[in-house]
mmCIF file with all atom_site columns, C-alpha atoms and ligand atoms in Angstrom:
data_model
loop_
_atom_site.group_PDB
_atom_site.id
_atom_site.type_symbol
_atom_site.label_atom_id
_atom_site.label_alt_id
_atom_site.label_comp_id
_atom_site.label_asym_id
_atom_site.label_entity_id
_atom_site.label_seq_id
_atom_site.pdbx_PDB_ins_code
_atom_site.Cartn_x
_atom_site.Cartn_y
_atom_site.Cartn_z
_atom_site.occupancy
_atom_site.B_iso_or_equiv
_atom_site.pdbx_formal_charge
_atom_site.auth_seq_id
_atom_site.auth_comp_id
_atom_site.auth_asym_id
_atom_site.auth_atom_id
_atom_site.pdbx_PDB_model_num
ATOM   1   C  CA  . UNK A 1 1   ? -5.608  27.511  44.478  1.00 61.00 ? 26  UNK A CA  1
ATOM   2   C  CA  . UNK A 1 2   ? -6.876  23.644  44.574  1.00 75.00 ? 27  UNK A CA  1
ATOM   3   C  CA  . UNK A 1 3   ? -5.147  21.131  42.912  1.00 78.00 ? 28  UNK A CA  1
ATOM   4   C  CA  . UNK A 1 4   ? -7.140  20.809  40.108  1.00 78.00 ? 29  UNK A CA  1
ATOM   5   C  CA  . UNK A 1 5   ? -6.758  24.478  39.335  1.00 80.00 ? 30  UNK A CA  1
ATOM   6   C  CA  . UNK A 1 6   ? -3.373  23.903  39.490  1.00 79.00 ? 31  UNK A CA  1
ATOM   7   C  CA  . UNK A 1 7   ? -3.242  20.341  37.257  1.00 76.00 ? 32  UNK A CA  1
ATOM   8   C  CA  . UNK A 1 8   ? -5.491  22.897  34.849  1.00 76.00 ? 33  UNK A CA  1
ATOM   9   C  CA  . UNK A 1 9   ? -3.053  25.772  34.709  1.00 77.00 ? 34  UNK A CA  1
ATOM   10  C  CA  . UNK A 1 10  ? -0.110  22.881  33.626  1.00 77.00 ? 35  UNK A CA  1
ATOM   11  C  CA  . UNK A 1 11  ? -2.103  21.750  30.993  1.00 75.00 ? 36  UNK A CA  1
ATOM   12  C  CA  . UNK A 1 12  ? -1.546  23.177  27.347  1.00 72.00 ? 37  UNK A CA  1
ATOM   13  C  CA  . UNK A 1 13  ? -3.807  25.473  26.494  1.00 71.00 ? 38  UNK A CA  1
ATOM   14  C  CA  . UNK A 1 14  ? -5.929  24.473  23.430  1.00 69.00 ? 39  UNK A CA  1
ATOM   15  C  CA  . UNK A 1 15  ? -5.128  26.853  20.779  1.00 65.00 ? 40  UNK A CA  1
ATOM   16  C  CA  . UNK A 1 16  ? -7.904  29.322  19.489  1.00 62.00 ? 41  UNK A CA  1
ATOM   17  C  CA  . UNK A 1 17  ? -8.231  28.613  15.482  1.00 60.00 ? 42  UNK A CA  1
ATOM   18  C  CA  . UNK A 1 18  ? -6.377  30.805  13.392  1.00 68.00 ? 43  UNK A CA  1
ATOM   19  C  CA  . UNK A 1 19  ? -8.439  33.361  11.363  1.00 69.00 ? 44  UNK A CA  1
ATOM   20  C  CA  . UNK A 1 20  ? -7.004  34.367  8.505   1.00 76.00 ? 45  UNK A CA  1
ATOM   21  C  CA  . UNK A 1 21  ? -8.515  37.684  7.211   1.00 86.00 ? 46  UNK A CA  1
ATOM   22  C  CA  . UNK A 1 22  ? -9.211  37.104  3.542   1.00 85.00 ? 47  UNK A CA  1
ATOM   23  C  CA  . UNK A 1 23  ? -11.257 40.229  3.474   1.00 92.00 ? 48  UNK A CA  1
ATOM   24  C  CA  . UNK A 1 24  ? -9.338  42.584  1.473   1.00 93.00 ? 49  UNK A CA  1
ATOM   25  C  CA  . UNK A 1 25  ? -8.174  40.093  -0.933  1.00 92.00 ? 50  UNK A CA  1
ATOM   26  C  CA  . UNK A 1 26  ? -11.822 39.274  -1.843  1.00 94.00 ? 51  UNK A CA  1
ATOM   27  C  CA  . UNK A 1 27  ? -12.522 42.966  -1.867  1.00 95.00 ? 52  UNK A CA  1
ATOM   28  C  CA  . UNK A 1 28  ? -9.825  43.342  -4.426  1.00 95.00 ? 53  UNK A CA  1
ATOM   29  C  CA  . UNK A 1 29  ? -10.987 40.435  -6.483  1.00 95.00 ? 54  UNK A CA  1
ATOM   30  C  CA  . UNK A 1 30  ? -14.651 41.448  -6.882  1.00 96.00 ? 55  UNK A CA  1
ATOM   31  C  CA  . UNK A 1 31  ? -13.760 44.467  -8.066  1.00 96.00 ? 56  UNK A CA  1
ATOM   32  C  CA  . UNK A 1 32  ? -11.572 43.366  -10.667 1.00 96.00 ? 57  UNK A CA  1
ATOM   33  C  CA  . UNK A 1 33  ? -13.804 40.809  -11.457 1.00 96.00 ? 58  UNK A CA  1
ATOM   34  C  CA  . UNK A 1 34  ? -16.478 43.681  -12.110 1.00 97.00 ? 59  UNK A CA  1
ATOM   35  C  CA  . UNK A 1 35  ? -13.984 46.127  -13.622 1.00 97.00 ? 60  UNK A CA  1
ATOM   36  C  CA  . UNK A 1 36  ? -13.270 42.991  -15.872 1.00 96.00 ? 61  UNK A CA  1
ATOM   37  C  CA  . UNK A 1 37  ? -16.881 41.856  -16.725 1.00 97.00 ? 62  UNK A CA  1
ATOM   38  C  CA  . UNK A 1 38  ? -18.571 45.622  -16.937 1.00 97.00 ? 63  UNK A CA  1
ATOM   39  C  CA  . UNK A 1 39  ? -15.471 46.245  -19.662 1.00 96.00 ? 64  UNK A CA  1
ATOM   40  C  CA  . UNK A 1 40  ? -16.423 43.556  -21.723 1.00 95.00 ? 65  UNK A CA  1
ATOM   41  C  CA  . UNK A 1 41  ? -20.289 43.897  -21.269 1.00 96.00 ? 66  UNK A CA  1
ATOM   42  C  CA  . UNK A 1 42  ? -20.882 47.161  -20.985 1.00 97.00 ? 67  UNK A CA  1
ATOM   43  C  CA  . UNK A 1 43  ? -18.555 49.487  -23.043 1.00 96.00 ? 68  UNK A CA  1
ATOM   44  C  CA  . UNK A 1 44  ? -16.478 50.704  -20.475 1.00 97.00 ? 69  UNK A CA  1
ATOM   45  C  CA  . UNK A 1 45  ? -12.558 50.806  -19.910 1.00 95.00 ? 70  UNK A CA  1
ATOM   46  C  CA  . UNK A 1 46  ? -9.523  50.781  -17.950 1.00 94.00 ? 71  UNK A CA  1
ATOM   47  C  CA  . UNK A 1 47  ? -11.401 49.105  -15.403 1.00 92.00 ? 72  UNK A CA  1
ATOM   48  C  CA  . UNK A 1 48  ? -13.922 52.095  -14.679 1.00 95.00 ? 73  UNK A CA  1
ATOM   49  C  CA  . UNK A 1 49  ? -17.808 50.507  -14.206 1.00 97.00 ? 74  UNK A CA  1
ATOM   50  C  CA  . UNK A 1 50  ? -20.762 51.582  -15.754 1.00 97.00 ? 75  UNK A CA  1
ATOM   51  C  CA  . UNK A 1 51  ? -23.383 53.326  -13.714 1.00 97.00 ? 76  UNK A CA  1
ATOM   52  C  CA  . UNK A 1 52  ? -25.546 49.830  -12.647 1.00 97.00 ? 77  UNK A CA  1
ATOM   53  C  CA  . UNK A 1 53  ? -21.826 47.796  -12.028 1.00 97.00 ? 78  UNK A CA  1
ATOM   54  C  CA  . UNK A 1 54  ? -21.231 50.839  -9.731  1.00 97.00 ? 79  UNK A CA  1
ATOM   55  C  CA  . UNK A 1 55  ? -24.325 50.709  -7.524  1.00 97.00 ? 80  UNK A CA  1
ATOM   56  C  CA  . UNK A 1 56  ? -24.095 46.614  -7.612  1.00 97.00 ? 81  UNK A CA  1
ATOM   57  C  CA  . UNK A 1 57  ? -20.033 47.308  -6.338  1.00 97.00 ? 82  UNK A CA  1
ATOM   58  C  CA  . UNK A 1 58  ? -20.832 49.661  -3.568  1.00 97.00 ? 83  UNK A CA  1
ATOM   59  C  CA  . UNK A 1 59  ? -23.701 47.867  -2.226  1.00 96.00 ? 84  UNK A CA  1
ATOM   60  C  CA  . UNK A 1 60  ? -21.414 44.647  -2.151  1.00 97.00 ? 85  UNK A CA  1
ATOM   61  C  CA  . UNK A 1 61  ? -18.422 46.088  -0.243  1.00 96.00 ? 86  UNK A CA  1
ATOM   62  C  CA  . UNK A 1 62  ? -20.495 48.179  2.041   1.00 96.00 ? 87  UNK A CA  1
ATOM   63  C  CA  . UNK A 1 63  ? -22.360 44.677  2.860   1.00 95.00 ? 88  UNK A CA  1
ATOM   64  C  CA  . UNK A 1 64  ? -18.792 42.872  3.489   1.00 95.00 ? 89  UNK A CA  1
ATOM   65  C  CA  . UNK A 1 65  ? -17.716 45.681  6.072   1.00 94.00 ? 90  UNK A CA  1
ATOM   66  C  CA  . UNK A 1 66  ? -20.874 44.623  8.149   1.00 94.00 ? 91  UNK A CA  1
ATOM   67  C  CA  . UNK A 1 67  ? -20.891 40.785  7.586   1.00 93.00 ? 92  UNK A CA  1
ATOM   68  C  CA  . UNK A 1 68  ? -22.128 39.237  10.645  1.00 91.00 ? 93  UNK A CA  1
ATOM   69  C  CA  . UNK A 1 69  ? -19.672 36.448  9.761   1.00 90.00 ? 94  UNK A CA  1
ATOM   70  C  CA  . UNK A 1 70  ? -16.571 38.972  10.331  1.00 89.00 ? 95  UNK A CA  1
ATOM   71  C  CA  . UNK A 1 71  ? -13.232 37.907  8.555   1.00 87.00 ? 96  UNK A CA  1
ATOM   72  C  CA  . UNK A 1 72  ? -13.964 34.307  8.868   1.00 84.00 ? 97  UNK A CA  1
ATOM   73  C  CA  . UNK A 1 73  ? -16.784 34.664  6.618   1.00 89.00 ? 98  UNK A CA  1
ATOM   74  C  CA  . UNK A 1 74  ? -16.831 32.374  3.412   1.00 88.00 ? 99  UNK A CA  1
ATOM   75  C  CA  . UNK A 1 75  ? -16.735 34.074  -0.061  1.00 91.00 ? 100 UNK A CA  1
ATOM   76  C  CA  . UNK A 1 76  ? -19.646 35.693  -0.886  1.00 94.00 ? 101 UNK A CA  1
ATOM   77  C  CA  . UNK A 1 77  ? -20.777 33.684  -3.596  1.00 91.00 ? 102 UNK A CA  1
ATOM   78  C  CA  . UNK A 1 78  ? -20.556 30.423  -1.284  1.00 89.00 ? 103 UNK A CA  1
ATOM   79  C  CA  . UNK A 1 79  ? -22.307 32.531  1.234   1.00 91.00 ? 104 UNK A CA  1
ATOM   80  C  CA  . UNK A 1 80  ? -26.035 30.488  2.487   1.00 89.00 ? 105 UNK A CA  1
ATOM   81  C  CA  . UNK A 1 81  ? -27.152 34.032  3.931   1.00 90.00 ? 106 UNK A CA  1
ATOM   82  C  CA  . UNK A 1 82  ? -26.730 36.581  1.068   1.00 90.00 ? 107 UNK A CA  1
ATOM   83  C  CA  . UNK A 1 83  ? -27.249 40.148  2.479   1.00 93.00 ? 108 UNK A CA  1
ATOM   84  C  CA  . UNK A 1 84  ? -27.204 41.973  -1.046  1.00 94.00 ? 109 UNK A CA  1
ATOM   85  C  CA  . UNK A 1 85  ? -30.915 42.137  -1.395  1.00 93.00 ? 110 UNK A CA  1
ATOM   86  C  CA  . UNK A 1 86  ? -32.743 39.296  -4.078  1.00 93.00 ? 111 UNK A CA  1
ATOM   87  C  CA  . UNK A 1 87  ? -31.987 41.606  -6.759  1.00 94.00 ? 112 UNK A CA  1
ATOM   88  C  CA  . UNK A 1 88  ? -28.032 43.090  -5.921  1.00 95.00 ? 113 UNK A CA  1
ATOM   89  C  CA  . UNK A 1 89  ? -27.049 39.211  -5.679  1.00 96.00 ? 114 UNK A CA  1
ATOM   90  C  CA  . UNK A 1 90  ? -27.984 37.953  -8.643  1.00 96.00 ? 115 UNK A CA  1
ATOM   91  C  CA  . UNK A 1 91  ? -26.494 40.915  -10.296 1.00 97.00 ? 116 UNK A CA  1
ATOM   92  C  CA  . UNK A 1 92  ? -23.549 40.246  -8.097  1.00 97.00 ? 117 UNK A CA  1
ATOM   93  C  CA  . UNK A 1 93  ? -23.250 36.059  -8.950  1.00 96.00 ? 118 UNK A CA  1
ATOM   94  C  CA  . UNK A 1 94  ? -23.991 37.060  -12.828 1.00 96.00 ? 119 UNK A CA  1
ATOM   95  C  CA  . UNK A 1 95  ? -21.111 39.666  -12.986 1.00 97.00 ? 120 UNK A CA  1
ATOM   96  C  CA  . UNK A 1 96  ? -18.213 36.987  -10.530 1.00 96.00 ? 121 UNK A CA  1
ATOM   97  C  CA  . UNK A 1 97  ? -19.319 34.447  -13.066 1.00 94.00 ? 122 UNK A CA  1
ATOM   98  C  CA  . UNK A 1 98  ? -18.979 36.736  -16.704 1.00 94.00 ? 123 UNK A CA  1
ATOM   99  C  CA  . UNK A 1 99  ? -15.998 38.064  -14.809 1.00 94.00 ? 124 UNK A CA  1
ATOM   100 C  CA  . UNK A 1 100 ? -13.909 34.935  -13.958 1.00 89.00 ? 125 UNK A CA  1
ATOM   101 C  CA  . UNK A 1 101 ? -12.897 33.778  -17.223 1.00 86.00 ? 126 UNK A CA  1
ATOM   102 C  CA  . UNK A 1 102 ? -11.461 37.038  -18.005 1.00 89.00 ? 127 UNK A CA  1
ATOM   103 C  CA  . UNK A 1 103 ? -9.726  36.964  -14.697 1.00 90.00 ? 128 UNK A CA  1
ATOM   104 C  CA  . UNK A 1 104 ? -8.051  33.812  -15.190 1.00 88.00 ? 129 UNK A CA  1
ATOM   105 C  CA  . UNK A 1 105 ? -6.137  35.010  -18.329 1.00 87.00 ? 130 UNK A CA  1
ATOM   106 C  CA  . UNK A 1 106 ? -5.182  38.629  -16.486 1.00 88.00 ? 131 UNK A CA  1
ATOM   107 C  CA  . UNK A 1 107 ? -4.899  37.812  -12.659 1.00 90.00 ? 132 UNK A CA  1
ATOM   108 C  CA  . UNK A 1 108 ? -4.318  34.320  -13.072 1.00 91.00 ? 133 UNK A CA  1
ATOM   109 C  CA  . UNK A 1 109 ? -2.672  33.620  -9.200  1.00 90.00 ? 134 UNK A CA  1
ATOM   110 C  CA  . UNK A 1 110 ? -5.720  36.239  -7.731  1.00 89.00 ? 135 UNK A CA  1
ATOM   111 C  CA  . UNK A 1 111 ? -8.127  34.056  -9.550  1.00 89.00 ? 136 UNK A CA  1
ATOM   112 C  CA  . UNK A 1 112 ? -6.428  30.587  -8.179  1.00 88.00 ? 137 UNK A CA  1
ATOM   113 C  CA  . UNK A 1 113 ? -6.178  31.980  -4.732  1.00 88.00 ? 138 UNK A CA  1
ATOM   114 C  CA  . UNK A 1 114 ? -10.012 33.320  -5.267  1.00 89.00 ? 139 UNK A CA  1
ATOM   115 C  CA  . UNK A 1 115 ? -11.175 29.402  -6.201  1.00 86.00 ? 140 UNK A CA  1
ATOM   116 C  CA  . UNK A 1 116 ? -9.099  27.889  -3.400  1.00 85.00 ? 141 UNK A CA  1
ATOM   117 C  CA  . UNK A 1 117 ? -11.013 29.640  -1.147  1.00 84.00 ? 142 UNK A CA  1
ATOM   118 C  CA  . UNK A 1 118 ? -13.951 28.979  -2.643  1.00 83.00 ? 143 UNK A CA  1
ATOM   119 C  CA  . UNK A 1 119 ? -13.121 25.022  -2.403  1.00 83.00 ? 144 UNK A CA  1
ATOM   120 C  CA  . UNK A 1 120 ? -12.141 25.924  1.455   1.00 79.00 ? 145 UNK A CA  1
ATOM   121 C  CA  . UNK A 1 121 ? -15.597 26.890  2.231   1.00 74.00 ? 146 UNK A CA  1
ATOM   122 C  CA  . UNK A 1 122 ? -17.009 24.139  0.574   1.00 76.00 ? 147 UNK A CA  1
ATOM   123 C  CA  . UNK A 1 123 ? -14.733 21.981  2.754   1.00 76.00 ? 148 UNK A CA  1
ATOM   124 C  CA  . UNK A 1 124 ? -15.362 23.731  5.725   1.00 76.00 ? 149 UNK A CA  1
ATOM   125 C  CA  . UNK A 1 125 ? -18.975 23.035  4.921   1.00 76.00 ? 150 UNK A CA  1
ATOM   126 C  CA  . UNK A 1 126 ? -18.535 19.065  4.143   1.00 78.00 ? 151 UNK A CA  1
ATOM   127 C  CA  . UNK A 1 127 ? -16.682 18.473  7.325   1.00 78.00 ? 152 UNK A CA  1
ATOM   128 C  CA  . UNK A 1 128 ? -19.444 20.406  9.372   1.00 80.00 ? 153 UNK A CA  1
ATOM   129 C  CA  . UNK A 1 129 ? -22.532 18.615  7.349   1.00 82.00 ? 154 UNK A CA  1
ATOM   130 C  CA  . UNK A 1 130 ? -20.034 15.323  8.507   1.00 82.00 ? 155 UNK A CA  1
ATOM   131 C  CA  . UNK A 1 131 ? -19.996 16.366  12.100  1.00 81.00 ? 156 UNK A CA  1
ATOM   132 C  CA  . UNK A 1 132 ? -23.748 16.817  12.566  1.00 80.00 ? 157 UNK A CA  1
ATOM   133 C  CA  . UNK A 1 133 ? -24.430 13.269  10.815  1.00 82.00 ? 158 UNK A CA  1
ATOM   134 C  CA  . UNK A 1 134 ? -21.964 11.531  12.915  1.00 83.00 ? 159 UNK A CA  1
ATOM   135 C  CA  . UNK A 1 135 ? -23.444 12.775  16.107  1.00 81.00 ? 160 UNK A CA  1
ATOM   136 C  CA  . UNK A 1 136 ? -26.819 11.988  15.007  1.00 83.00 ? 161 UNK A CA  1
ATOM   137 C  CA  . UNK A 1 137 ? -25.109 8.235   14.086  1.00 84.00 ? 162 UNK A CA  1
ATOM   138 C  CA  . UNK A 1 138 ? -24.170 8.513   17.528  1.00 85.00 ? 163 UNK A CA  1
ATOM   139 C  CA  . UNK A 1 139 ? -27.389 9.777   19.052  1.00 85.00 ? 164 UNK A CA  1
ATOM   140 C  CA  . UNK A 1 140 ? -28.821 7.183   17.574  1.00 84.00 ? 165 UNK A CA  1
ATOM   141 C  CA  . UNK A 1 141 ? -26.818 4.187   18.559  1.00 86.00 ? 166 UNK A CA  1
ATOM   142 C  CA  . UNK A 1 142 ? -26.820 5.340   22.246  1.00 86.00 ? 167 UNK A CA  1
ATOM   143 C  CA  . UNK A 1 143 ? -30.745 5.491   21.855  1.00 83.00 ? 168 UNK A CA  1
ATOM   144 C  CA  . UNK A 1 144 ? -30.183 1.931   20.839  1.00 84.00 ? 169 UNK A CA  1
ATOM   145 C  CA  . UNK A 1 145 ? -28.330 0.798   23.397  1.00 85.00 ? 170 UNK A CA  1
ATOM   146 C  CA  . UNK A 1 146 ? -29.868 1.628   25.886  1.00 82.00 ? 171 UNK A CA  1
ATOM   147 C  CA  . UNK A 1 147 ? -33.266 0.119   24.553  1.00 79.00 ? 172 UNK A CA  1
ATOM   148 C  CA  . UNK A 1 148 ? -30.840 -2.996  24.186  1.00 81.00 ? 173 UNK A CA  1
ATOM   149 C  CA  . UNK A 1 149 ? -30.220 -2.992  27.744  1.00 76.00 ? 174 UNK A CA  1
ATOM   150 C  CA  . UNK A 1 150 ? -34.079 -2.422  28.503  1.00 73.00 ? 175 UNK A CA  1
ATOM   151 C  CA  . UNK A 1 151 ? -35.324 -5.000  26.999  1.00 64.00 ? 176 UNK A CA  1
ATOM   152 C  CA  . UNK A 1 152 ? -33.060 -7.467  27.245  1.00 60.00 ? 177 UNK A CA  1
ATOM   153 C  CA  . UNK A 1 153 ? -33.038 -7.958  31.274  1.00 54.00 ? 178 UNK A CA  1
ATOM   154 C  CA  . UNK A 1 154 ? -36.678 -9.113  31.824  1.00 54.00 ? 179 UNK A CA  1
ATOM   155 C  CA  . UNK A 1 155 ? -35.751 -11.439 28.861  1.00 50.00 ? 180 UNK A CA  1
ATOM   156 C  CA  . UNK A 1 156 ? -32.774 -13.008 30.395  1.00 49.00 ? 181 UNK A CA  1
ATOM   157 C  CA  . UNK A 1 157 ? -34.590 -13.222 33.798  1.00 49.00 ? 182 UNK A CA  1
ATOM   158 C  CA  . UNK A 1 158 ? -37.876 -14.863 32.197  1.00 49.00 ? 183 UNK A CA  1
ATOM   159 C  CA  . UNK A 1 159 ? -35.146 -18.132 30.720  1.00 50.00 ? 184 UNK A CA  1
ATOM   160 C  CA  . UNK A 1 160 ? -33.818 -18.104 34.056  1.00 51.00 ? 185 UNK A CA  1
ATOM   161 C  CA  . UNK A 1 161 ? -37.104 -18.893 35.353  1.00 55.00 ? 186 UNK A CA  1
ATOM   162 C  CA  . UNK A 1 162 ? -37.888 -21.342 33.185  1.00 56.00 ? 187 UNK A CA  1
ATOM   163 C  CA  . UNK A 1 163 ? -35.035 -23.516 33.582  1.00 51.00 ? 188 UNK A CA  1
ATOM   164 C  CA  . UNK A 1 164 ? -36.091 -23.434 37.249  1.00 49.00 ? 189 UNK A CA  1
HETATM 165 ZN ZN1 . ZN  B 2 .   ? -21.242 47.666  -16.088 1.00 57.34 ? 228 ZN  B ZN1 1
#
């Protein structure tokens, strides 16, 4: 072993960031939300969903088991890459929206927890659209130093030669 591998090895490791899996809690809040909404909307009870809620429901937590973003993904309705189908989503962002209010009044901490989250991923997203602009910044003043540089040799050369 060299002793770089070495100076490596004594070095902390940098810690992986912690996933958190939110999954089942956002399972369990959509489908109160829907139980919730289709009650109200649709003449159902107890929580039970109406034909169309059903389908919408199933469609959404088979599409959460395969999310490409695994159990880091953001909330599905912050998601940028809805896999619902056109149709299944907007049903889907309709229904969490109805839903909510009710929610608030008979889950209120599941319905807190629910919006922090949402805010997380909203964060998440802010401080990413912040990276990519301050390496552009950064990009770009490099690019500007250098043609700094370039152009200012030849200039300081060309006085020189004057004052001879
Ligand atoms: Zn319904």
């Amino acid at each position: 072993m060299g002793i770089l591998d070495k100076v490596k090895s004594l070095l902390p490791k940098r810690k992986p960031p912690e996933l958190k899996n939110n999954v089942p809690q956002e399972k369990e809040n959509i489908r109160k939300t829907f139980g919730k909404f289709c009650n109200a909307n649709h003449g159902t009870t107890d929580g039970k969903l109406c034909a169309k809620c059903t389908a919408v429901l199933s469609t959404v937590l088979i599409k959460i088991n395969r999310c490409p973003y695994g159990i880091g993904k953001p909330i599905c309705e912050q998601c940028e890459t809805p896999c619902f189908g056109e149709n299944f989503t907007k049903d889907f962002l309709a229904i969490m929206k109805g839903g909510q209010k009710k929610m608030l009044f008979s889950h209120p901490v599941m319905t807190i927890k629910h919006k922090m989250a949402s805010l997380g991923a909203e964060y998440a997203k802010i401080q990413r659209d912040k990276k990519t602009s301050d390496k552009q910044k950064e990009d770009a003043e490099r690019v500007k130093a250098k043609f700094a540089n370039a152009t200012r040799s030849p200039k300081t050369k060309s006085k020189k030669r004057r004052k001879k």
